[in-house]
Tab-separated table of C-alpha atoms in Angstrom:
chain	number	residue	atom	x	y	z
A	27	MET	CA	3.836	-53.529	-19.973
A	28	ASN	CA	5.133	-52.308	-23.294
A	29	GLY	CA	3.711	-52.432	-26.781
A	30	ALA	CA	2.954	-50.147	-29.629
A	31	ALA	CA	1.968	-51.756	-32.898
A	32	ARG	CA	-1.659	-52.561	-33.407
A	33	ASP	CA	-3.006	-55.443	-35.348
A	34	SER	CA	-6.413	-55.106	-36.969
A	35	ASP	CA	-7.699	-58.544	-35.903
A	36	GLU	CA	-6.566	-58.038	-32.317
A	37	SER	CA	-8.057	-54.558	-32.144
A	38	HIS	CA	-11.277	-55.983	-33.570
A	39	ASP	CA	-11.353	-58.492	-30.699
A	40	LEU	CA	-10.688	-55.687	-28.243
A	41	SER	CA	-13.502	-53.617	-29.652
A	42	CYS	CA	-15.898	-56.590	-29.473
A	43	LEU	CA	-15.062	-57.012	-25.792
A	44	LEU	CA	-15.418	-53.316	-25.085
A	45	MET	CA	-18.578	-53.057	-27.171
A	46	HIS	CA	-20.046	-55.831	-25.106
A	47	ARG	CA	-19.420	-53.759	-21.974
A	48	PHE	CA	-20.731	-50.509	-23.390
A	49	ASN	CA	-23.666	-51.928	-25.351
A	50	GLU	CA	-25.412	-52.340	-22.028
A	51	TYR	CA	-25.995	-48.609	-22.178
A	52	ILE	CA	-25.497	-47.427	-25.711
A	53	LYS	CA	-25.457	-48.595	-29.326
A	54	PHE	CA	-22.446	-47.000	-30.959
A	55	THR	CA	-22.352	-45.759	-34.521
A	56	PRO	CA	-19.883	-47.333	-36.980
A	57	SER	CA	-17.478	-44.392	-36.726
A	58	GLU	CA	-17.569	-44.565	-32.930
A	59	VAL	CA	-16.808	-48.263	-33.133
A	60	MET	CA	-13.800	-47.484	-35.342
A	61	ARG	CA	-12.513	-44.948	-32.815
A	62	ILE	CA	-12.922	-47.398	-29.935
A	63	ARG	CA	-11.132	-50.083	-31.965
A	64	ALA	CA	-8.104	-47.815	-32.117
A	65	LEU	CA	-7.932	-47.438	-28.333
A	66	GLY	CA	-5.735	-50.323	-27.216
A	67	GLU	CA	-2.130	-51.095	-28.014
A	68	LYS	CA	-1.082	-54.557	-29.131
A	69	PRO	CA	-2.226	-57.045	-26.454
A	70	ILE	CA	0.480	-58.674	-24.392
A	71	ALA	CA	0.387	-62.083	-22.679
A	72	LEU	CA	1.485	-62.242	-19.048
A	73	PRO	CA	1.866	-65.224	-16.712
A	74	ARG	CA	-0.148	-65.868	-13.560
A	75	SER	CA	0.850	-63.588	-10.653
A	76	ALA	CA	2.462	-61.030	-12.988
A	77	VAL	CA	2.064	-57.442	-11.858
A	78	ILE	CA	0.294	-55.593	-14.650
A	79	ARG	CA	0.617	-52.260	-12.881
A	80	GLU	CA	2.073	-51.404	-9.490
A	81	GLN	CA	0.391	-49.588	-6.615
A	82	GLU	CA	1.678	-46.084	-5.745
A	83	VAL	CA	3.038	-45.270	-9.196
A	84	ARG	CA	2.077	-42.447	-11.544
A	85	PRO	CA	-0.901	-43.568	-13.643
A	86	THR	CA	-0.156	-43.274	-17.360
A	87	CYS	CA	-2.665	-45.653	-18.864
A	88	VAL	CA	-5.646	-47.907	-18.339
A	89	TYR	CA	-5.806	-51.529	-19.487
A	90	ILE	CA	-8.271	-53.683	-21.361
A	91	LEU	CA	-8.332	-57.260	-20.100
A	92	VAL	CA	-8.622	-59.385	-23.244
A	93	ASP	CA	-8.322	-62.825	-21.679
A	94	GLY	CA	-7.910	-64.358	-18.222
A	95	TRP	CA	-8.731	-63.066	-14.767
A	96	ALA	CA	-6.976	-60.220	-12.965
A	97	ALA	CA	-7.279	-58.541	-9.588
A	98	ALA	CA	-7.263	-54.953	-8.470
A	99	SER	CA	-5.956	-55.057	-4.934
A	100	VAL	CA	-4.673	-52.880	-2.144
A	101	VAL	CA	-1.395	-54.288	-0.842
A	102	TYR	CA	-0.269	-53.562	2.702
A	103	GLU	CA	3.284	-53.370	4.062
A	104	SER	CA	2.658	-56.613	5.972
A	105	GLY	CA	2.227	-58.327	2.603
A	106	ASN	CA	-1.523	-58.767	3.158
A	107	ARG	CA	-3.727	-57.723	0.321
A	108	GLN	CA	-7.412	-56.991	-0.135
A	109	ILE	CA	-8.742	-57.705	-3.608
A	110	THR	CA	-11.228	-54.957	-4.381
A	111	LYS	CA	-12.255	-56.122	-7.841
A	112	VAL	CA	-11.943	-59.323	-9.828
A	113	HIS	CA	-11.518	-58.307	-13.453
A	114	LEU	CA	-12.937	-60.566	-16.165
A	115	PRO	CA	-12.386	-60.435	-19.945
A	116	GLY	CA	-13.665	-57.187	-21.424
A	117	ASP	CA	-13.103	-55.172	-18.269
A	118	LEU	CA	-11.280	-51.879	-18.284
A	119	MET	CA	-8.704	-51.975	-15.496
A	120	GLY	CA	-7.076	-49.170	-13.551
A	121	VAL	CA	-9.553	-46.457	-14.573
A	122	SER	CA	-10.298	-45.244	-11.023
A	123	SER	CA	-6.631	-44.430	-10.342
A	124	ALA	CA	-6.607	-42.076	-13.335
A	125	CYS	CA	-7.985	-39.412	-10.960
A	126	LEU	CA	-4.978	-39.725	-8.611
A	127	ASP	CA	-1.330	-38.673	-8.668
A	128	LEU	CA	-0.336	-42.172	-7.559
A	129	THR	CA	-2.264	-45.352	-8.233
A	130	ALA	CA	-4.460	-46.618	-5.400
A	131	GLU	CA	-4.387	-50.264	-6.357
A	132	CYS	CA	-2.123	-52.916	-7.806
A	133	LEU	CA	-3.271	-54.830	-10.898
A	134	THR	CA	-2.197	-58.476	-10.839
A	135	ALA	CA	-2.841	-61.470	-13.079
A	136	LEU	CA	-4.851	-64.096	-11.169
A	137	THR	CA	-4.460	-66.454	-14.141
A	138	PRO	CA	-2.348	-66.167	-17.295
A	139	VAL	CA	-3.770	-63.028	-18.938
A	140	VAL	CA	-3.739	-61.090	-22.182
A	141	ALA	CA	-4.060	-57.352	-21.664
A	142	SER	CA	-3.870	-54.264	-23.822
A	143	ARG	CA	-2.588	-50.915	-22.650
A	144	VAL	CA	-4.517	-47.717	-23.414
A	145	PRO	CA	-2.483	-44.524	-22.847
A	146	LEU	CA	-4.500	-41.956	-20.911
A	147	GLU	CA	-4.001	-39.356	-23.671
A	148	ARG	CA	-5.640	-41.657	-26.204
A	149	PHE	CA	-8.408	-42.457	-23.726
A	150	GLY	CA	-8.973	-38.763	-23.021
A	151	ARG	CA	-9.026	-37.878	-26.721
A	152	LEU	CA	-11.930	-40.270	-27.233
A	153	PHE	CA	-13.847	-38.521	-24.457
A	154	ALA	CA	-13.423	-35.235	-26.341
A	155	GLU	CA	-14.293	-36.723	-29.736
A	156	SER	CA	-17.289	-38.742	-28.601
A	157	PRO	CA	-19.603	-37.421	-25.892
A	158	ARG	CA	-21.561	-40.659	-26.243
A	159	PHE	CA	-18.437	-42.664	-25.345
A	160	ALA	CA	-17.934	-40.310	-22.390
A	161	ALA	CA	-21.530	-40.934	-21.322
A	162	ALA	CA	-21.061	-44.712	-21.559
A	163	MET	CA	-17.874	-44.445	-19.484
A	164	PHE	CA	-19.697	-42.307	-16.923
A	165	LEU	CA	-22.429	-44.950	-16.597
A	166	SER	CA	-19.849	-47.725	-16.448
A	167	SER	CA	-18.065	-45.897	-13.608
A	168	GLN	CA	-21.340	-45.539	-11.722
A	169	ARG	CA	-21.943	-49.251	-12.134
A	170	GLU	CA	-18.521	-49.918	-10.606
A	171	ARG	CA	-19.539	-47.700	-7.713
A	172	ILE	CA	-22.745	-49.712	-7.251
A	173	ALA	CA	-20.633	-52.888	-7.135
A	174	LEU	CA	-18.539	-51.330	-4.355
A	175	ILE	CA	-21.688	-50.216	-2.494
A	176	ASP	CA	-22.992	-53.789	-2.667
A	177	ALA	CA	-19.649	-55.194	-1.504
A	178	MET	CA	-19.401	-52.716	1.376
A	179	SER	CA	-22.922	-53.388	2.622
A	180	ARG	CA	-22.273	-57.135	2.481
A	181	ILE	CA	-19.085	-56.751	4.535
A	182	GLY	CA	-20.997	-54.769	7.155
A	183	ARG	CA	-24.194	-56.734	7.376
A	184	THR	CA	-23.891	-60.305	6.119
A	185	THR	CA	-22.142	-63.462	7.263
A	186	SER	CA	-19.069	-64.941	5.602
A	187	ALA	CA	-21.041	-67.746	3.922
A	188	GLU	CA	-23.588	-65.227	2.606
A	189	ARG	CA	-20.737	-63.125	1.168
A	190	LEU	CA	-19.231	-66.151	-0.530
A	191	ALA	CA	-22.638	-67.090	-1.982
A	192	ALA	CA	-23.114	-63.537	-3.280
A	193	LEU	CA	-19.630	-63.558	-4.816
A	194	LEU	CA	-20.354	-66.816	-6.681
A	195	LEU	CA	-23.657	-65.460	-8.007
A	196	ASP	CA	-22.022	-62.186	-8.979
A	197	LEU	CA	-19.171	-63.928	-10.819
A	198	HIS	CA	-21.629	-66.233	-12.574
A	199	GLU	CA	-23.749	-63.295	-13.701
A	200	ARG	CA	-20.723	-61.358	-14.988
A	201	LEU	CA	-19.230	-64.395	-16.733
A	202	SER	CA	-22.587	-65.157	-18.355
A	203	ARG	CA	-22.494	-61.733	-19.978
A	204	VAL	CA	-19.229	-62.585	-21.734
A	205	SER	CA	-20.334	-66.200	-22.339
A	206	HIS	CA	-17.724	-67.795	-20.123
A	207	ALA	CA	-20.245	-69.414	-17.771
A	208	CYS	CA	-22.013	-72.481	-19.092
A	209	ASP	CA	-25.511	-72.969	-17.649
A	210	LEU	CA	-25.093	-72.925	-13.889
A	211	ARG	CA	-21.516	-74.152	-13.931
A	212	LEU	CA	-18.814	-71.744	-13.013
A	213	GLU	CA	-15.146	-72.226	-13.807
A	214	THR	CA	-13.191	-70.338	-11.166
A	215	PRO	CA	-9.515	-70.503	-12.094
A	216	ILE	CA	-8.512	-68.823	-8.851
A	217	THR	CA	-7.194	-70.304	-5.632
A	218	GLN	CA	-8.790	-70.537	-2.209
A	219	GLU	CA	-6.240	-67.909	-1.116
A	220	ASP	CA	-7.573	-65.582	-3.843
A	221	PHE	CA	-11.130	-66.144	-2.582
A	222	ALA	CA	-9.853	-65.298	0.912
A	223	ASP	CA	-8.278	-62.050	-0.342
A	224	ILE	CA	-11.500	-61.100	-2.140
A	225	LEU	CA	-13.724	-61.836	0.858
A	226	GLY	CA	-11.323	-60.533	3.517
A	227	MET	CA	-11.152	-63.792	5.463
A	228	THR	CA	-8.719	-66.645	5.992
A	229	PRO	CA	-8.535	-69.485	3.445
A	230	VAL	CA	-9.485	-71.779	6.318
A	231	HIS	CA	-12.763	-69.922	6.765
A	232	VAL	CA	-13.329	-69.841	2.981
A	233	ASN	CA	-12.971	-73.625	2.976
A	234	ARG	CA	-15.501	-73.875	5.786
A	235	CYS	CA	-17.945	-71.523	4.013
A	236	PHE	CA	-17.715	-73.595	0.818
A	237	LYS	CA	-18.569	-76.674	2.880
A	238	LYS	CA	-21.519	-74.859	4.412
A	239	LEU	CA	-22.924	-73.977	0.970
A	240	GLN	CA	-22.367	-77.581	-0.145
A	241	ASN	CA	-24.140	-78.883	2.956
A	242	LEU	CA	-27.079	-76.563	2.236
A	243	GLY	CA	-27.348	-78.266	-1.157
A	244	SER	CA	-26.856	-74.945	-2.974
A	245	ILE	CA	-23.615	-75.750	-4.778
A	246	ARG	CA	-21.448	-78.676	-5.816
A	247	ARG	CA	-17.704	-78.313	-6.181
A	248	PHE	CA	-15.295	-80.310	-8.325
A	249	GLY	CA	-11.857	-78.761	-7.956
A	250	LYS	CA	-12.134	-75.321	-9.538
A	251	ARG	CA	-15.511	-76.040	-11.126
A	252	ILE	CA	-18.497	-74.936	-9.105
A	253	GLU	CA	-22.024	-75.903	-10.023
A	254	ILE	CA	-24.861	-73.823	-8.678
A	255	LEU	CA	-27.526	-76.426	-7.937
A	256	ASP	CA	-30.303	-74.143	-6.760
A	257	PRO	CA	-29.752	-70.526	-7.863
A	258	HIS	CA	-32.952	-69.242	-6.254
A	259	ALA	CA	-32.147	-70.791	-2.878
A	260	LEU	CA	-28.552	-69.549	-3.106
A	261	ALA	CA	-29.724	-66.015	-4.003
A	262	LYS	CA	-32.210	-66.051	-1.131
A	263	PHE	CA	-29.531	-67.277	1.276
A	264	ALA	CA	-27.110	-64.570	0.062
A	265	ARG	CA	-29.805	-61.876	-0.062
A	266	TRP	CA	-28.542	-61.263	-3.591
A	267	SER	CA	-30.395	-60.118	-6.664
A	268	PRO	CA	-29.001	-59.019	-10.022
A	269	ARG	CA	-28.923	-55.289	-10.677
A	270	SER	CA	-30.822	-54.342	-13.797
A	271	VAL	CA	-29.314	-51.583	-15.896
A	272	ALA	CA	-31.483	-48.499	-16.492
A	273	SER	CA	-33.516	-48.928	-19.654
A	274	LYS	CA	-34.305	-45.227	-20.039
A	275	LEU	CA	-31.157	-43.191	-20.549
A	276	ASP	CA	-32.353	-40.498	-22.936
A	277	TRP	CA	-31.657	-37.889	-20.240
A	278	LEU	CA	-27.967	-38.547	-20.913
A	279	ILE	CA	-27.564	-40.176	-24.314
A	280	GLU	CA	-29.236	-39.280	-27.559
A	281	PRO	CA	-30.926	-42.446	-28.859
A	282	THR	CA	-29.643	-41.928	-32.399
A	283	VAL	CA	-26.919	-39.794	-33.882
A	284	PRO	CA	-26.951	-38.928	-37.581
A	285	GLU	CA	-23.898	-40.429	-39.270
A	286	LEU	CA	-22.758	-37.826	-41.797
A	287	SER	CA	-19.528	-39.501	-42.787
A	288	GLY	CA	-16.923	-41.950	-41.583
A	289	PRO	CA	-15.878	-45.513	-42.229
A	290	ARG	CA	-18.333	-48.383	-41.974
A	291	ALA	CA	-17.668	-51.124	-39.403
B	184	MET	CA	4.275	-75.576	0.918
B	185	PRO	CA	3.021	-77.887	3.684
B	186	ARG	CA	-0.698	-78.523	4.002
B	187	TYR	CA	-2.533	-78.219	7.269
B	188	PHE	CA	-6.014	-79.379	8.200
B	189	PHE	CA	-8.398	-77.499	10.479
B	190	ASP	CA	-11.202	-79.335	12.265
B	191	ILE	CA	-13.831	-76.888	13.461
B	192	THR	CA	-16.227	-77.208	16.355
B	193	ASP	CA	-19.083	-74.717	16.649
B	194	GLY	CA	-21.910	-76.737	18.108
B	195	THR	CA	-21.256	-79.362	15.489
B	196	SER	CA	-17.882	-80.789	14.504
B	197	THR	CA	-16.536	-80.476	10.967
B	198	PHE	CA	-13.655	-82.702	9.932
B	199	ASP	CA	-11.399	-80.999	7.382
B	200	ASP	CA	-10.396	-83.365	4.594
B	201	THR	CA	-9.270	-80.599	2.186
B	202	GLY	CA	-6.816	-78.505	4.141
B	203	ASN	CA	-4.940	-75.354	3.202
B	204	GLU	CA	-1.315	-74.660	2.355
B	205	PHE	CA	0.727	-72.295	4.506
B	206	ALA	CA	4.361	-71.251	4.397
B	207	ASP	CA	5.081	-72.598	7.880
B	208	LEU	CA	3.591	-73.654	11.200
B	209	SER	CA	3.306	-70.168	12.554
B	210	ALA	CA	1.402	-68.858	9.488
B	211	ALA	CA	-0.998	-71.790	9.834
B	212	ARG	CA	-1.442	-71.106	13.548
B	213	ASP	CA	-2.159	-67.393	12.854
B	214	ALA	CA	-4.823	-68.401	10.327
B	215	ALA	CA	-6.391	-70.818	12.835
B	216	ILE	CA	-6.689	-68.064	15.439
B	217	GLN	CA	-8.017	-65.515	12.939
B	218	THR	CA	-10.563	-68.047	11.695
B	219	LEU	CA	-11.971	-68.303	15.214
B	220	SER	CA	-12.648	-64.563	15.291
B	221	GLU	CA	-14.274	-64.706	11.849
B	222	MET	CA	-16.506	-67.585	12.953
B	223	ALA	CA	-17.408	-65.729	16.136
B	224	ARG	CA	-18.381	-62.644	14.129
B	225	ASP	CA	-20.716	-64.755	12.027
B	226	GLU	CA	-22.330	-66.521	14.949
B	227	ILE	CA	-22.351	-63.917	17.709
B	228	GLY	CA	-25.722	-62.494	18.652
B	229	ARG	CA	-27.582	-65.658	17.719
B	230	ASP	CA	-27.229	-67.114	21.173
B	231	LYS	CA	-26.082	-65.953	24.582
B	232	HIS	CA	-23.410	-68.604	24.634
B	233	LEU	CA	-20.881	-69.213	21.953
B	234	GLN	CA	-17.973	-71.592	21.849
B	235	VAL	CA	-15.901	-72.158	18.751
B	236	ALA	CA	-12.748	-74.228	18.568
B	237	VAL	CA	-10.226	-75.271	15.988
B	238	LEU	CA	-7.851	-78.226	15.982
B	239	MET	CA	-4.975	-77.980	13.519
B	240	ARG	CA	-3.473	-81.169	12.085
B	241	GLY	CA	-0.470	-81.825	9.873
B	242	GLU	CA	-0.270	-83.861	6.668
B	243	CYS	CA	0.229	-87.119	8.591
B	244	GLY	CA	-2.758	-86.404	10.818
B	245	GLN	CA	-0.704	-85.368	13.839
B	246	GLU	CA	-2.421	-82.813	16.103
B	247	LEU	CA	-0.355	-79.613	16.110
B	248	PHE	CA	-2.339	-76.798	17.643
B	249	ARG	CA	-5.654	-76.162	19.347
B	250	ALA	CA	-7.452	-72.902	20.125
B	251	SER	CA	-10.919	-71.964	21.303
B	252	LEU	CA	-12.961	-68.854	21.812
B	253	ALA	CA	-15.902	-68.590	24.180
B	254	LEU	CA	-18.576	-66.026	24.928
B	255	SER	CA	-20.714	-66.249	28.009
B	256	ALA	CA	-23.420	-63.651	28.519
B	257	GLU	CA	-26.081	-63.294	31.185
B	258	TRP	CA	-28.590	-60.696	32.373
B	259	LEU	CA	-27.876	-59.170	35.796
B	260	VAL	CA	-31.388	-57.776	36.213
B	261	GLU	CA	-34.794	-59.389	36.077
B	262	LEU	CA	-36.404	-58.847	32.711
B	263	PRO	CA	-40.046	-57.681	32.557
B	264	GLU	CA	-42.504	-60.443	31.532
């Protein structure tokens, strides 16, 4: 991906998306918001299946997903891939590989996407300028780790249908936060093969698991639209419950920071 | 890509009216076999006997491939009451 010029409206949209992510933990001051707005380069549109960033290359930037769905996946020589994270609008992508010489995962567009590149130097400068941003990023990284812990324990100790049910509930919860999920309906613009690569099973088995959830009366499926008919029963079946973010974070983040100067948002 | 249909038997029979696309026959067959192992992993331990089977059909309904996987387990000692 290339791009340099920044447009104020686009960067405003980027900051809104990022703010949404970080506001879970922290309320930024106007000057911090301005700094975060300046993070991303001009967003670029890419078609479905486009490689946003290759695996095993030197990491030079992270990416903000502005629109569409993307996957972080580990690709094997056989051509098989395991999707380790489904990225939704507002997600920062490729951050974990910033600690490596070569990237651990490939970033691919699961749907047509709009993404903005953030050079690591610019990202790092914000850490130095804003300890509160650094704290929010630290918490965000820990939340990603929790998501991996949940995924790993499900792989080890739950059935395929339970994993699919948990994935649907997880996607619905995440989409609800960025207002892309309407009521209990879930638009999943990804293929059965994508579901298979996320869950580590064949598309045949994914198909069968969907039928099982439908037969249980937990979901209804119309093409790529999934309606969760009984969220409590589905959550009980999946042994899934939403993770609530810590409400008391004053050990890490000062509740208020005096704003001596700086532009107003 | 051609579409293949996979009818599953695991105590009950499930007729596949949706199907999945695969590049060729052999990719579809590999998925059928792998699906059996995934089903077995889900079901194993619930009963001492397990039999899962898959019948693969083509777009015109013709039967193309069949595979099954069975577990039979039995105690060789008398269990205490």
